[in-house]
XYZ file of C-alpha atoms in Angstrom:
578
model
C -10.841 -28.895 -3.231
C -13.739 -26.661 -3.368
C -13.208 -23.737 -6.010
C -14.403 -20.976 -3.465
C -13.283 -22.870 -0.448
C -10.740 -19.923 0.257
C -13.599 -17.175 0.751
C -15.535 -18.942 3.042
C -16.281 -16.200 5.471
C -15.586 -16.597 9.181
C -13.473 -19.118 10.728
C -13.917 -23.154 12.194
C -14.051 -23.487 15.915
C -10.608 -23.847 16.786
C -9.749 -26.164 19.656
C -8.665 -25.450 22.680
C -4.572 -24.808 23.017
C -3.063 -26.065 26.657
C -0.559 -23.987 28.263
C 2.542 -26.856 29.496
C 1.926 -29.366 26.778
C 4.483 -30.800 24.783
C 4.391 -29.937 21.134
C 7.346 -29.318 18.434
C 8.420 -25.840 17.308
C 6.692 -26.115 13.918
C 3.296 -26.799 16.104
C 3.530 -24.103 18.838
C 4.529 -21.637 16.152
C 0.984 -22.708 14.874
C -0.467 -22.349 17.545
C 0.880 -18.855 18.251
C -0.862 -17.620 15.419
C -4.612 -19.215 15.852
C -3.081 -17.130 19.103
C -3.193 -14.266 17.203
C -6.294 -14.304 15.474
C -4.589 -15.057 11.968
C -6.844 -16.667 10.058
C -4.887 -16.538 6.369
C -1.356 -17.231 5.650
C 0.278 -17.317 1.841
C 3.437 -19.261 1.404
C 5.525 -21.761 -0.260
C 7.050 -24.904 0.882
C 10.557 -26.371 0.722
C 12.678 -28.239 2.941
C 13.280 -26.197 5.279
C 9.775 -25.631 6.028
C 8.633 -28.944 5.716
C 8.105 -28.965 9.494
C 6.246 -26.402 9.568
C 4.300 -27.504 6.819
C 3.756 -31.117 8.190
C 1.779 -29.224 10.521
C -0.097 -27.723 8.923
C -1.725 -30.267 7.520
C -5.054 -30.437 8.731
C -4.928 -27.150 10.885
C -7.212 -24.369 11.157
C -5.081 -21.821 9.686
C -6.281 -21.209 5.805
C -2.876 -21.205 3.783
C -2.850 -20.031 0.508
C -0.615 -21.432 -2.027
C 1.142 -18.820 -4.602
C 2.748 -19.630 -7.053
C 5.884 -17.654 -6.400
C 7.058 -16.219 -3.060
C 6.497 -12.314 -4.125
C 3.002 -12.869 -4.873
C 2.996 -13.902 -1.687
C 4.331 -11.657 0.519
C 2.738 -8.998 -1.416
C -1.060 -10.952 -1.242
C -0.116 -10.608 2.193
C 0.913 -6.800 2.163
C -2.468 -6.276 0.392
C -4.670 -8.512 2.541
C -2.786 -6.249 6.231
C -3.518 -2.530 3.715
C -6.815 -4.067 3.290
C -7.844 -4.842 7.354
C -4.848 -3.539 8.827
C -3.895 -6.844 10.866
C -0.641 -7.996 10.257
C -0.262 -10.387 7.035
C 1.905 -13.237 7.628
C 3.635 -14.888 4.865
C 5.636 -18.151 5.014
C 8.837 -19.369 2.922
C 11.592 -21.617 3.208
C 15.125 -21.240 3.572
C 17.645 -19.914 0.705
C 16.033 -18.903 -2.459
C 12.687 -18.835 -0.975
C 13.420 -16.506 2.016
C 15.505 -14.124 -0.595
C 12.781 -13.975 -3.165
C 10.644 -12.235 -0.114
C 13.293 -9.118 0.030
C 11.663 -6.952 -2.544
C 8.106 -7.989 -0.703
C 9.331 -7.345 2.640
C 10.906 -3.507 1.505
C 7.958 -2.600 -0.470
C 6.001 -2.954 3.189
C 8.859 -1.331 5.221
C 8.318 1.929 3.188
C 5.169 2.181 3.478
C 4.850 1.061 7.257
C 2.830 -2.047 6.801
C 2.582 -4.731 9.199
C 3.465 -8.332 8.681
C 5.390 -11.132 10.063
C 7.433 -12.802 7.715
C 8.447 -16.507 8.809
C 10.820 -18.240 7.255
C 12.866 -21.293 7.203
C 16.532 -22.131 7.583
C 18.787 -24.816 7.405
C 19.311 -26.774 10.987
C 21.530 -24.980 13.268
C 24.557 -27.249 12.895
C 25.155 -26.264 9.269
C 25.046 -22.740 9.657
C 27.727 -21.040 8.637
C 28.680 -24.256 6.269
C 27.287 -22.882 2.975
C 24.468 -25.466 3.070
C 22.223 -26.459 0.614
C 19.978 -23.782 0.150
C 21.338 -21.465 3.666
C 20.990 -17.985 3.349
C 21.746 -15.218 6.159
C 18.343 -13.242 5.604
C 18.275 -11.933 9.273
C 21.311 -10.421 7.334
C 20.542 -9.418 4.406
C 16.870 -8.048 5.719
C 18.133 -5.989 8.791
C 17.802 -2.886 6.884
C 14.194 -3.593 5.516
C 12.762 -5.116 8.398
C 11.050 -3.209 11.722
C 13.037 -5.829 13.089
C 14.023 -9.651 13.427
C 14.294 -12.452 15.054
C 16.787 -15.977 14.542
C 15.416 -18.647 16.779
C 18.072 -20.408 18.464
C 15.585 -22.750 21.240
C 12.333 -24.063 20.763
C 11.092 -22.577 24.264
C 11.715 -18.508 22.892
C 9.614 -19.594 19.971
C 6.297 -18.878 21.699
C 7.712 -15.383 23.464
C 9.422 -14.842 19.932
C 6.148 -14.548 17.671
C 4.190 -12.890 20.725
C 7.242 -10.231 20.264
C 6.674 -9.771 16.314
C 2.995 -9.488 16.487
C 3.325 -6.328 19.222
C 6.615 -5.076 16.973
C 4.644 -5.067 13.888
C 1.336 -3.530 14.780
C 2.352 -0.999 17.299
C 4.181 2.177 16.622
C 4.640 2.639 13.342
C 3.735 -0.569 12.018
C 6.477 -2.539 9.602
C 7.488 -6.189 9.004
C 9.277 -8.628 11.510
C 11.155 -11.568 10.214
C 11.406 -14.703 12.316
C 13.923 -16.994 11.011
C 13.428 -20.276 12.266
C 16.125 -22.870 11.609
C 14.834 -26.648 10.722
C 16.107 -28.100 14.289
C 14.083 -25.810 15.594
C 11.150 -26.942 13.880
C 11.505 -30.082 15.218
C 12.731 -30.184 18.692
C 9.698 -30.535 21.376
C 9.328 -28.395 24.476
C 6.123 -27.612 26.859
C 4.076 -25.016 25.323
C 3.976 -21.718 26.817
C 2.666 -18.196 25.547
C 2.904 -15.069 27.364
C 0.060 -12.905 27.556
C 1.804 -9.451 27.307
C 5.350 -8.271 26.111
C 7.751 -6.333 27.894
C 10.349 -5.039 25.194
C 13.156 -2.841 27.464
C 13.662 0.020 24.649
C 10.699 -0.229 22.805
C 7.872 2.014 24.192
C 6.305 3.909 21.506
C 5.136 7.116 22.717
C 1.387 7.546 22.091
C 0.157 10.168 23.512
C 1.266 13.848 22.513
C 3.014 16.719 24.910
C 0.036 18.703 25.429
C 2.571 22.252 25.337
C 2.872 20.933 21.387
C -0.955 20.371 21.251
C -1.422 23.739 22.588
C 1.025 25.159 20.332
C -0.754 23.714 17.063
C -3.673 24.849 18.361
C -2.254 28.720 18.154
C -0.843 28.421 15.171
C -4.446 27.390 13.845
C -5.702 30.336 14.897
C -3.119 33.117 14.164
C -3.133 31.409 10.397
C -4.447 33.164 7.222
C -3.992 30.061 4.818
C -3.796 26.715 6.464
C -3.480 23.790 4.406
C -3.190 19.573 6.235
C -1.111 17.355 4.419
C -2.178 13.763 5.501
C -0.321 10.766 4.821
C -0.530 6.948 5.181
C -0.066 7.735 8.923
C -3.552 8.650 9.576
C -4.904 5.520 7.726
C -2.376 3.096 9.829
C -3.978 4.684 13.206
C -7.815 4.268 11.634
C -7.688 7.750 12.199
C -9.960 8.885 9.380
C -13.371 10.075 11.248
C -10.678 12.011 13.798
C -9.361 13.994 10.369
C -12.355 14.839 8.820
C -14.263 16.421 12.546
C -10.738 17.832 12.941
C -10.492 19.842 9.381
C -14.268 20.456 9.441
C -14.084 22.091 13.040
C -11.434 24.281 12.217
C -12.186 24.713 8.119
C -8.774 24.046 6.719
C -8.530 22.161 3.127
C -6.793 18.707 3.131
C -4.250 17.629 0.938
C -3.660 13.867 1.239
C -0.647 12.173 -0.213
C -0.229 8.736 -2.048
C -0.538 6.862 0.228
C -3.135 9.075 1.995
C -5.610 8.959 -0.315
C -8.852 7.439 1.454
C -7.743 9.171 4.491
C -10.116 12.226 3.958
C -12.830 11.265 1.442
C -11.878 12.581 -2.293
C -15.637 14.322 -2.893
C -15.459 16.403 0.501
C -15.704 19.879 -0.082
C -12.055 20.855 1.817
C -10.636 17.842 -0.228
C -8.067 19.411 -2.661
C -6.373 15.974 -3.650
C -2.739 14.835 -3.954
C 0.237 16.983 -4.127
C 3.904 16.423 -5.969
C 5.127 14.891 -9.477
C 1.688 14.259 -10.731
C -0.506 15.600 -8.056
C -3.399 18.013 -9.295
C -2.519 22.113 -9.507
C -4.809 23.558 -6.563
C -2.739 21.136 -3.965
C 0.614 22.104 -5.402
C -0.273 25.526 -5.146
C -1.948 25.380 -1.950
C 1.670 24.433 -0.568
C 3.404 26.983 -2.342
C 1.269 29.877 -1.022
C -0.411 28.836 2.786
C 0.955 29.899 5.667
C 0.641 27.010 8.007
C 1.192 23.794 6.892
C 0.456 21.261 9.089
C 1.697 17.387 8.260
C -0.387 14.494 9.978
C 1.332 10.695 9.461
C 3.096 11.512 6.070
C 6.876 11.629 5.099
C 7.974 14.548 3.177
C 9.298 12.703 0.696
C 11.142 13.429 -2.806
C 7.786 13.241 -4.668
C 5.964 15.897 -3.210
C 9.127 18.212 -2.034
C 10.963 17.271 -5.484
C 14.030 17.167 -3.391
C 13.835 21.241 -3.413
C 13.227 21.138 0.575
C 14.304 24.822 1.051
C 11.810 25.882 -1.932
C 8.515 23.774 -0.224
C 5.664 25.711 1.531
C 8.268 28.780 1.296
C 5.696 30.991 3.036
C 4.687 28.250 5.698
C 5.215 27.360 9.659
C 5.684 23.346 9.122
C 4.112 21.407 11.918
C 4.590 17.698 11.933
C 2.333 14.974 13.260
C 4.034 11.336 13.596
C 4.002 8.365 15.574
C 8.015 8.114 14.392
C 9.935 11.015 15.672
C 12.875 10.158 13.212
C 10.595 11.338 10.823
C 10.162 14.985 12.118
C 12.692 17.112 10.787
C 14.444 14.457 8.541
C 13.271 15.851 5.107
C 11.608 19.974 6.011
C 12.163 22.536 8.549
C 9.432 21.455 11.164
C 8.603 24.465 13.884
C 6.256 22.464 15.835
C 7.248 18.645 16.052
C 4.331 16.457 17.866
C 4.931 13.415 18.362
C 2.337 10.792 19.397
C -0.335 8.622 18.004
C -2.372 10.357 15.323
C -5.686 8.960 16.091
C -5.026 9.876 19.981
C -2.777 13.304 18.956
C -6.245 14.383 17.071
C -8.570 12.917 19.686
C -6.848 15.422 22.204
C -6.956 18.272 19.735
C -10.205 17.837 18.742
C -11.925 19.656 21.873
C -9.329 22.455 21.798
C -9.775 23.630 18.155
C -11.091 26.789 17.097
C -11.864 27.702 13.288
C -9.751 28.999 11.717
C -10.212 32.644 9.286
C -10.225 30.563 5.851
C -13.068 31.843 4.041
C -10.827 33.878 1.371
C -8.536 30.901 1.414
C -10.770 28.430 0.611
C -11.884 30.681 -2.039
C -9.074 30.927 -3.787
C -8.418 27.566 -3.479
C -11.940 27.034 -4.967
C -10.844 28.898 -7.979
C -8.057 27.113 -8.952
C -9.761 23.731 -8.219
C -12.053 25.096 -11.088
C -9.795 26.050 -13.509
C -7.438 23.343 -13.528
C -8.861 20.055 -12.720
C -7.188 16.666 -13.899
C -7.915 16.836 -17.524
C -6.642 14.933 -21.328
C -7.368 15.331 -24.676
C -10.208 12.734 -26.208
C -9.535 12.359 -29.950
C -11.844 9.122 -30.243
C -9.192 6.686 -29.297
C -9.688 4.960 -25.844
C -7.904 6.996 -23.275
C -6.372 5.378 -20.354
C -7.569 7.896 -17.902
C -11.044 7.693 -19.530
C -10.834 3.790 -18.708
C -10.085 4.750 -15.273
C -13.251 7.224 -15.167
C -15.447 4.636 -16.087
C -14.245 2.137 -13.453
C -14.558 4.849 -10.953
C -18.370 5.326 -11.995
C -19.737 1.538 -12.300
C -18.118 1.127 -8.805
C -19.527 4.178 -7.847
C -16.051 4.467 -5.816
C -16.658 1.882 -3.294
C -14.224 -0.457 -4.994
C -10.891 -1.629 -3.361
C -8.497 -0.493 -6.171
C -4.919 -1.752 -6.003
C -2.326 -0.589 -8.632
C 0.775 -1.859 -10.127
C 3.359 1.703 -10.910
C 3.944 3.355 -13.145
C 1.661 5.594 -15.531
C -1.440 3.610 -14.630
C -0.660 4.227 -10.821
C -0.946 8.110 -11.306
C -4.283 8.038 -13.745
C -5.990 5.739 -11.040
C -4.711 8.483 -7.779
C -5.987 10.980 -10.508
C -9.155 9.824 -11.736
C -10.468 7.817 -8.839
C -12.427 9.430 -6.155
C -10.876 7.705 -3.151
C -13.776 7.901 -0.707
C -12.907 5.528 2.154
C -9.515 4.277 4.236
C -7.788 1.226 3.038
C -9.295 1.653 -0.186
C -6.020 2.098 -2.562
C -3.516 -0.625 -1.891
C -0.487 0.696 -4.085
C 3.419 0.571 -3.943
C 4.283 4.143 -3.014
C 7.701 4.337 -1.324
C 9.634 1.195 -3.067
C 7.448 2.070 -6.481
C 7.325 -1.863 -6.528
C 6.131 -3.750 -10.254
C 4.558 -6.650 -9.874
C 2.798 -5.733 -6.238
C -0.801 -4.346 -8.022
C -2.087 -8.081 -9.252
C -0.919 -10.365 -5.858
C -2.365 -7.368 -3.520
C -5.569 -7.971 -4.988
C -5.989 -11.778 -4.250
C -4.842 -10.649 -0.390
C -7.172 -7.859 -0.674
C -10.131 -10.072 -2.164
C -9.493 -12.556 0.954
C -10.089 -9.994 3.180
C -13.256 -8.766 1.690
C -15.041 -11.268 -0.155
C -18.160 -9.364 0.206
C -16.364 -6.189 -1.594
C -15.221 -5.312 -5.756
C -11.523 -5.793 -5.971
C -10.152 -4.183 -8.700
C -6.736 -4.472 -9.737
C -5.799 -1.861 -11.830
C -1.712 -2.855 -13.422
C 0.172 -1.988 -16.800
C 1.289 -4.604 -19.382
C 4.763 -4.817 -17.957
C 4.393 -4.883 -14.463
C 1.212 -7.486 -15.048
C 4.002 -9.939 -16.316
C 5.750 -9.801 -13.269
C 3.097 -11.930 -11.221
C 1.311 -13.040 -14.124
C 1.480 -16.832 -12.595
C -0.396 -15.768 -9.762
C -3.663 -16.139 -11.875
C -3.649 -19.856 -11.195
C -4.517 -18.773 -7.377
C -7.350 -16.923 -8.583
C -8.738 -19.763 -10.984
C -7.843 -21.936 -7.994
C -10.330 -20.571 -5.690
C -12.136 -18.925 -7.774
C -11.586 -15.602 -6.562
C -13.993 -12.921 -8.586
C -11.285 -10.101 -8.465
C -11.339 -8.127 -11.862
C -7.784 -7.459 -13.418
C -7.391 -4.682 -15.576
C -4.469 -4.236 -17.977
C -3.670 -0.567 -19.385
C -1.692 -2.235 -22.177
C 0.148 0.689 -24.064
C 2.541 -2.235 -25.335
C 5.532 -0.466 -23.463
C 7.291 0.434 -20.286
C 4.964 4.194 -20.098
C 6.504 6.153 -17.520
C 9.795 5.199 -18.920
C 8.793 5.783 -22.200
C 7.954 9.585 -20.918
C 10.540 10.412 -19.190
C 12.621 9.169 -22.088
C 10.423 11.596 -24.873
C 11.007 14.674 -22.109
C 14.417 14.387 -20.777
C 16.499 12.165 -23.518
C 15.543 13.630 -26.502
C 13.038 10.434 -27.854
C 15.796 7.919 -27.458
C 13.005 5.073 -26.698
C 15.966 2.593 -25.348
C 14.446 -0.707 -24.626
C 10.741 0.043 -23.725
C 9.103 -2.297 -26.183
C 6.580 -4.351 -24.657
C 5.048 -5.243 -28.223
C 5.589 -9.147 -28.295
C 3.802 -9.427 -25.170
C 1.392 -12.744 -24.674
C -1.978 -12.089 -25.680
C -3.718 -12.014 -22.054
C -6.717 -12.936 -22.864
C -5.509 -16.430 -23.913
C -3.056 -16.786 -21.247
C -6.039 -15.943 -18.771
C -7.977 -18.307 -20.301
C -5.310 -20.769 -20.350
C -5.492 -20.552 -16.561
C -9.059 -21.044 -16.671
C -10.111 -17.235 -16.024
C -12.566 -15.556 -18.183
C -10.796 -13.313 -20.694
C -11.566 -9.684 -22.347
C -10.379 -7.041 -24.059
C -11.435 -3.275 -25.557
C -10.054 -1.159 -28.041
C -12.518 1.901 -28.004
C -14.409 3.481 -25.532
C -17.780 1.260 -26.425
C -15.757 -1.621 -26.403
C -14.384 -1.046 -23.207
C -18.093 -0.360 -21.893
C -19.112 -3.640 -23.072
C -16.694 -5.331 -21.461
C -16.150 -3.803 -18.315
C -19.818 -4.924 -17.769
C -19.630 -8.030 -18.350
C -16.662 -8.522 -16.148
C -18.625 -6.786 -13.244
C -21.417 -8.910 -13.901
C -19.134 -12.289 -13.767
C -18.891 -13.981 -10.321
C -15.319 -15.043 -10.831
C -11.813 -13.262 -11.684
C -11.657 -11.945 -14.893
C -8.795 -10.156 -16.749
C -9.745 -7.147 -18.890
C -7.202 -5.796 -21.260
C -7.953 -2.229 -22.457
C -5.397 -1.349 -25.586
C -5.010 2.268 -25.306
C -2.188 4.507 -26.783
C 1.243 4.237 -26.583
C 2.423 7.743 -26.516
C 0.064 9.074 -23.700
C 1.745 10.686 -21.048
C 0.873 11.446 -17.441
C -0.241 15.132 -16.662
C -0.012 17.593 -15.159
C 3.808 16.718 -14.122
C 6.775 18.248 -12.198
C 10.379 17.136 -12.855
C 12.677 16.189 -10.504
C 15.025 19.225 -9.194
C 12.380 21.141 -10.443
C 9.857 23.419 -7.422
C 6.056 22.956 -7.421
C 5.255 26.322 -9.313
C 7.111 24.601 -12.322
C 4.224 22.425 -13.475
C 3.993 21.203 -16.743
C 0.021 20.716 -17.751
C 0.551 18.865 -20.824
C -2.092 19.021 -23.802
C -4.065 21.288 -21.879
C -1.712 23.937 -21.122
C-alpha cells in the first residue's frame, strides 16, 4: 500500500447502485453510505463484522484502520468537527462496540454528528450471553441522539437513511445502528428511500418572529449588551451571520469553548472566552451588561460555576437554540427563541438597529488592556510561550485539536482562533486521549491544511498506538507534547485545594517519545528552552510527514487566571500576575 494513499484528494467514480437488486445486508449498508456521500470510514474488524468487512473489500469507501476502537471513533469525531458531515465509525460486536462508549459521549456533549455502526452477534443468540454479545443499544441509549437494532435486512436501507437525517439535523449528535451478523448476511432487493418521514421528529427551524421582534427591543433599550456564542453557531455554519449581526448592532462577543472560531479571535468586539480559565474582560463583561444574549451555547458549570443565581446578575438572558430543552435548563432566560441559528440570525439580521455601546465598549476596552492572558518568563520554556509560538508560525490558520487538561486552556488562551471548525477539543465530556486521534480525522479532511495536535504527556499515552496510522499513511500532522512529567490540572487543583498532597500525579517514568515515535517510523523531536523549541518546531513544519515534538516545560506551572468551582466570576484568581 501506498504511504499517502489515504490523502488522495477527491474520490473514484463510483458505479452505479440499482434500486430492486438483490444484495446482502453488509452490501446495501455499503451502498447506503457511497449513498451518502461518505467517503472515509475508521474501524476495526471482528467477527461480527466480518460481513461487513467482506464487503468491503475492494469498495469505494476509504476505511481507515486504527489501531484501537477510541482512536477511531474519535478520528471520526475530529474528521465531522473538521467538515461538519457526519463521521461514521465501524466496530464489531462486544468489546469492540463497548470500547466506542467514551467516543460516542464525548460527541453527544458536544452535539457532533456521526453514525456509529456496529456489529452483533446473529439474532438467535441474543439474549444467550454469546461470545462476545453486548446490549449497546442498551448501554448507549443515554449517549446517543438515538439508535437503531436491525431486526430485517429490508429496514436496513430506510434504517441508515434515518441516522444520516437524525444526526445532521437539529442539533446534530451520534446514531448507533446495531446490526446483528444474520443480518449481515441475509439478501433482500435493494431499496433506498429518497426522503424520511420521522412522526415526532420535526425540528423547528425557523424562529417565532414575536421572539425575533422581542430581541430586537431588547437590543435597543440596552446600555451594555454582551453575545455569548457557543458551539451552536459553528454546527449551523453560522459564522458570517454572527459577525454582520454583532457588527450591525455593535455589541462585543464572548464565545465559549467550544465557540471559539465562531467570531474570529482578532476582531475588534472579540473579548474571548468566559468561565474557569476564561480571560478577565469576558468574565466581567457578564458580571456587569445588561443584556445578555446566548446564541447555540449551554450555560454550563464552567462558565456559570454552578452559581446560576449569581451569573449576569444585572442582565435580561435571551437564549438562542436549535434545542429548546436547553432554554431555561441551567439560567433564568426572559426571551427563549428557538429555531435554527443560522436562519434565527438570517431573519434578525434586516431588523437590527445599533445598539448605544460606545461607553460599553470602552470600558470593555480598558479592561481588555489591563488584564490580558499573561505568565511569568524566568528563562525556562513556558508552556503558554510554546503555544505563542505555534500560534505565530501558523499565523493562526492551523487546525489545532487538544487533548484536556492544562494544555487545553493555554491553547483556548494563547491561540487566536480566527476561523469555524478550527479547534477540535473535548469540551463537555473533558475526554483524554481525544486530542491525538482527532487530528488524523482532522488531517483526512484537510490534507491541504496544518494539523496540529496540541496533547499533554498523560493524555498522549492514551492513543499513543494510533501513531502507527500516521506512519501508515504517512499523514504530515505535527504532534505536540506539553510534557510537564505529570497529570497538570490535577496537580493544581491538588497544590490549591488539598494542601500540596500531590497523590498519584507522577508521570516521570514515562517512554521517551521521541524513540517510541521513531519506533513507529515517525520523525522524532524534542526542546527544552525556548531556542530549542524554535529549532525544532521548524523543522517539524518544514517536514512533509507526521512528526511528534515533545517540549519539556515545568512541572509546577499552573493555569491562570482561574475561578474555583462554587466560587462567582468576580472571584478570579490571576496568578503570578496578580
Amino acid at each position: 500500500m501506498s504511504r499517502d494513499v489515504a490523502l488522495v484528494v477527491g474520490r473514484p467514480e463510483v458505479p452505479p447502485i440499482e434500486q430492486g437488486e438483490v444484495i446482502t445486508g453488509s452490501d446495501a449498508l455499503l451502498r447506503c453510505l457511497l449513498l451518502e456521500n461518505v467517503e472515509y470510514v475508521f474501524g476495526y474488524p471482528g467477527g461480527a463484522v466480518l460481513p461487513i468487512y467482506d464487503s468491503l473489500y475492494g469498495s469505494h469507501l476509504k476505511h481507515i484502520l486504527t489501531r484501537h476502537e477510541q482512536g477511531a471513533i474519535h478520528a471520526a469525531d475530529g474528521f465531522a468537527r473538521a467538515t461538519g458531515k457526519p463521521g461514521v465509525v465501524i466496530a464489531t460486536s462486544g468489546p469492540g462496540a463497548t470500547n466506542l462508549v467514551t467516543g460516542i459521549a464525548t460527541a453527544y456533549m458536544d452535539s457532533i454528528p456521526l453514525v456509529v455502526i456496529t456489529g452483533n452477534v446473529p439474532q438467535s443468540l441474543i439474549g444467550t450471553d454469546a461470545f462476545q454479545e453486548a446490549d449497546i443499544t442498551g448501554i448507549t441509549l443515554p449517549i446517543t441522539k438515538h439508535n437503531f437494532f436491525v431486526r430485517d435486512v429490508t429496514e436496513l436501507p430506510r434504517i441508515v437513511k434515518e441516522a444520516f437525517h437524525i444526526a445532521t439535523t437539529g442539533r446534530p449528535g451520534p446514531v448507533l445502528i446495531d446490526v446483528p451478523k444474520d443480518v449481515n448476511n441475509a439478501s433482500a432487493p435493494f431499496y433506498y428511500p429518497e426522503t424520511v418521514n420521522l412522526r415526532g421528529y420535526n425540528p423547528t427551524i425557523k424562529p417565532n418572529k414575536m421572539q425575533v421582534d422581542r430581541l430586537i427591543k431588547a437590543i435597543s433599550e440596552a446600555k451594555k449588551p454582551v453575545i455569548m456564542a457557543g458551539g451552536g453557531v459553528i454546527a449551523a455554519g453560522a459564522e458570517k451571520e454572527l459577525i454582520a449581526f454583532a457588527e450591525k448592532t455593535q455589541i462585543p462577543v464572548i464565545c465559549t469553548l467550544m465557540g471559539l472560531g465562531s467570531f474570529p479571535g482578532t476582531h475588534p468586539l472579540a473579548l474571548g472566552w468566559p468561565g474557569m480559565h476564561g480571560n478577565f474582560v469576558s468574565n466581567q463583561a457578564i458580571l456587569n451588561c445588561d443584556l445578555l444574549i446566548g446564541i447555540g451555547n449551554r450555560f454550563d458549570d464552567r462558565i456559570t460555576m454552578g452559581r446560576t443565581k449569581e451569573f449576569a446578575p444585572n442582565a435580561k438572558i435571551i437564549h438562542i437554540d436549535v434545542d429548546p430543552a436547553e432554554i431555561g435548563k441551567n439560567v433564568e432566560t426572559m426571551i427563549p427563541l428557538v429555531g435554527d441559528v443560522k436562519v434565527v440570525l438570517e431573519v434578525a439580521l434586516p431588523k437590527a438597529v445599533q445598539a448605544e455601546t460606545s461607553e460599553w465598549l470602552q470600558q470593555l476596552n480598558e479592561w481588555k488592556e489591563a488584564h490580558p492572558f499573561s505568565y511569568k518568563k524566568n528563562g525556562n520554556l513556558k508552556p503558554q510561550a510554546v503555544i505563542e509560538m505555534i500560534y505565530e508560525t501558523t499565523e493562526g490558520e492551523a487546525i489545532v485539536t487538544t487533548d484536556v487538561g492544562q494544555h487545553q486552556m493555554w491553547a483556548a488562551q494563547y491561540y487566536k482562533f480566527r476561523h469555524p471548525r478550527s479547534l477540535i477539543s473535548s469540551g463537555g465530556l473533558g475526554t483524554m486521549g481525544f486530542g491525538f486521534p482527532s487530528a488524523i480525522g482532522a488531517q483526512f479532511a484537510h490534507p491541504e491544511r496544518t494539523v496540529v495536535s496540541i496533547n499533554g504527556d498523560g493524555g498522549f499515552q492514551m492513543n499513543i498506538q494510533e501513531l502507527a496510522v500516521v506512519s501508515q499513511h504517512n499523514i504530515p500532522v505535527k504532534i505536540v507534547i506539553i510534557n510537564n512529567k505529570c497529570l497538570g490540572m490535577v496537580r493544581q487543583w491538588q497544590e490549591l485545594f488539598y494542601d500540596n498532597r500531590y497523590s498519584h500525579i507522577d508521570l516521570s517514568h514515562s517512554p521517551d517519545f521521541v524513540k517510541v515515535a521513531e519506533a513507529y517510523g515517525v520523525k522524532g523531536l524534542r526542546a527544552e528552552t525556548e531556542e530549542q523549541a524554535r529549532e525544532v518546531w521548524q523543522e517539524a513544519l518544514n517536514h512533509k510527514g507526521p512528526v511528534v515534538v515533545e517540549f519539556v516545560v515545568e512541572p509546577e506551572e499552573n493555569v491562570y487566571p482561574m475561578v474555583a468551582s462554587g466560587c462567582t466570576l468576580d472571584q478570579m484568581t490571576m496568578g503570578d500576575e496578580e
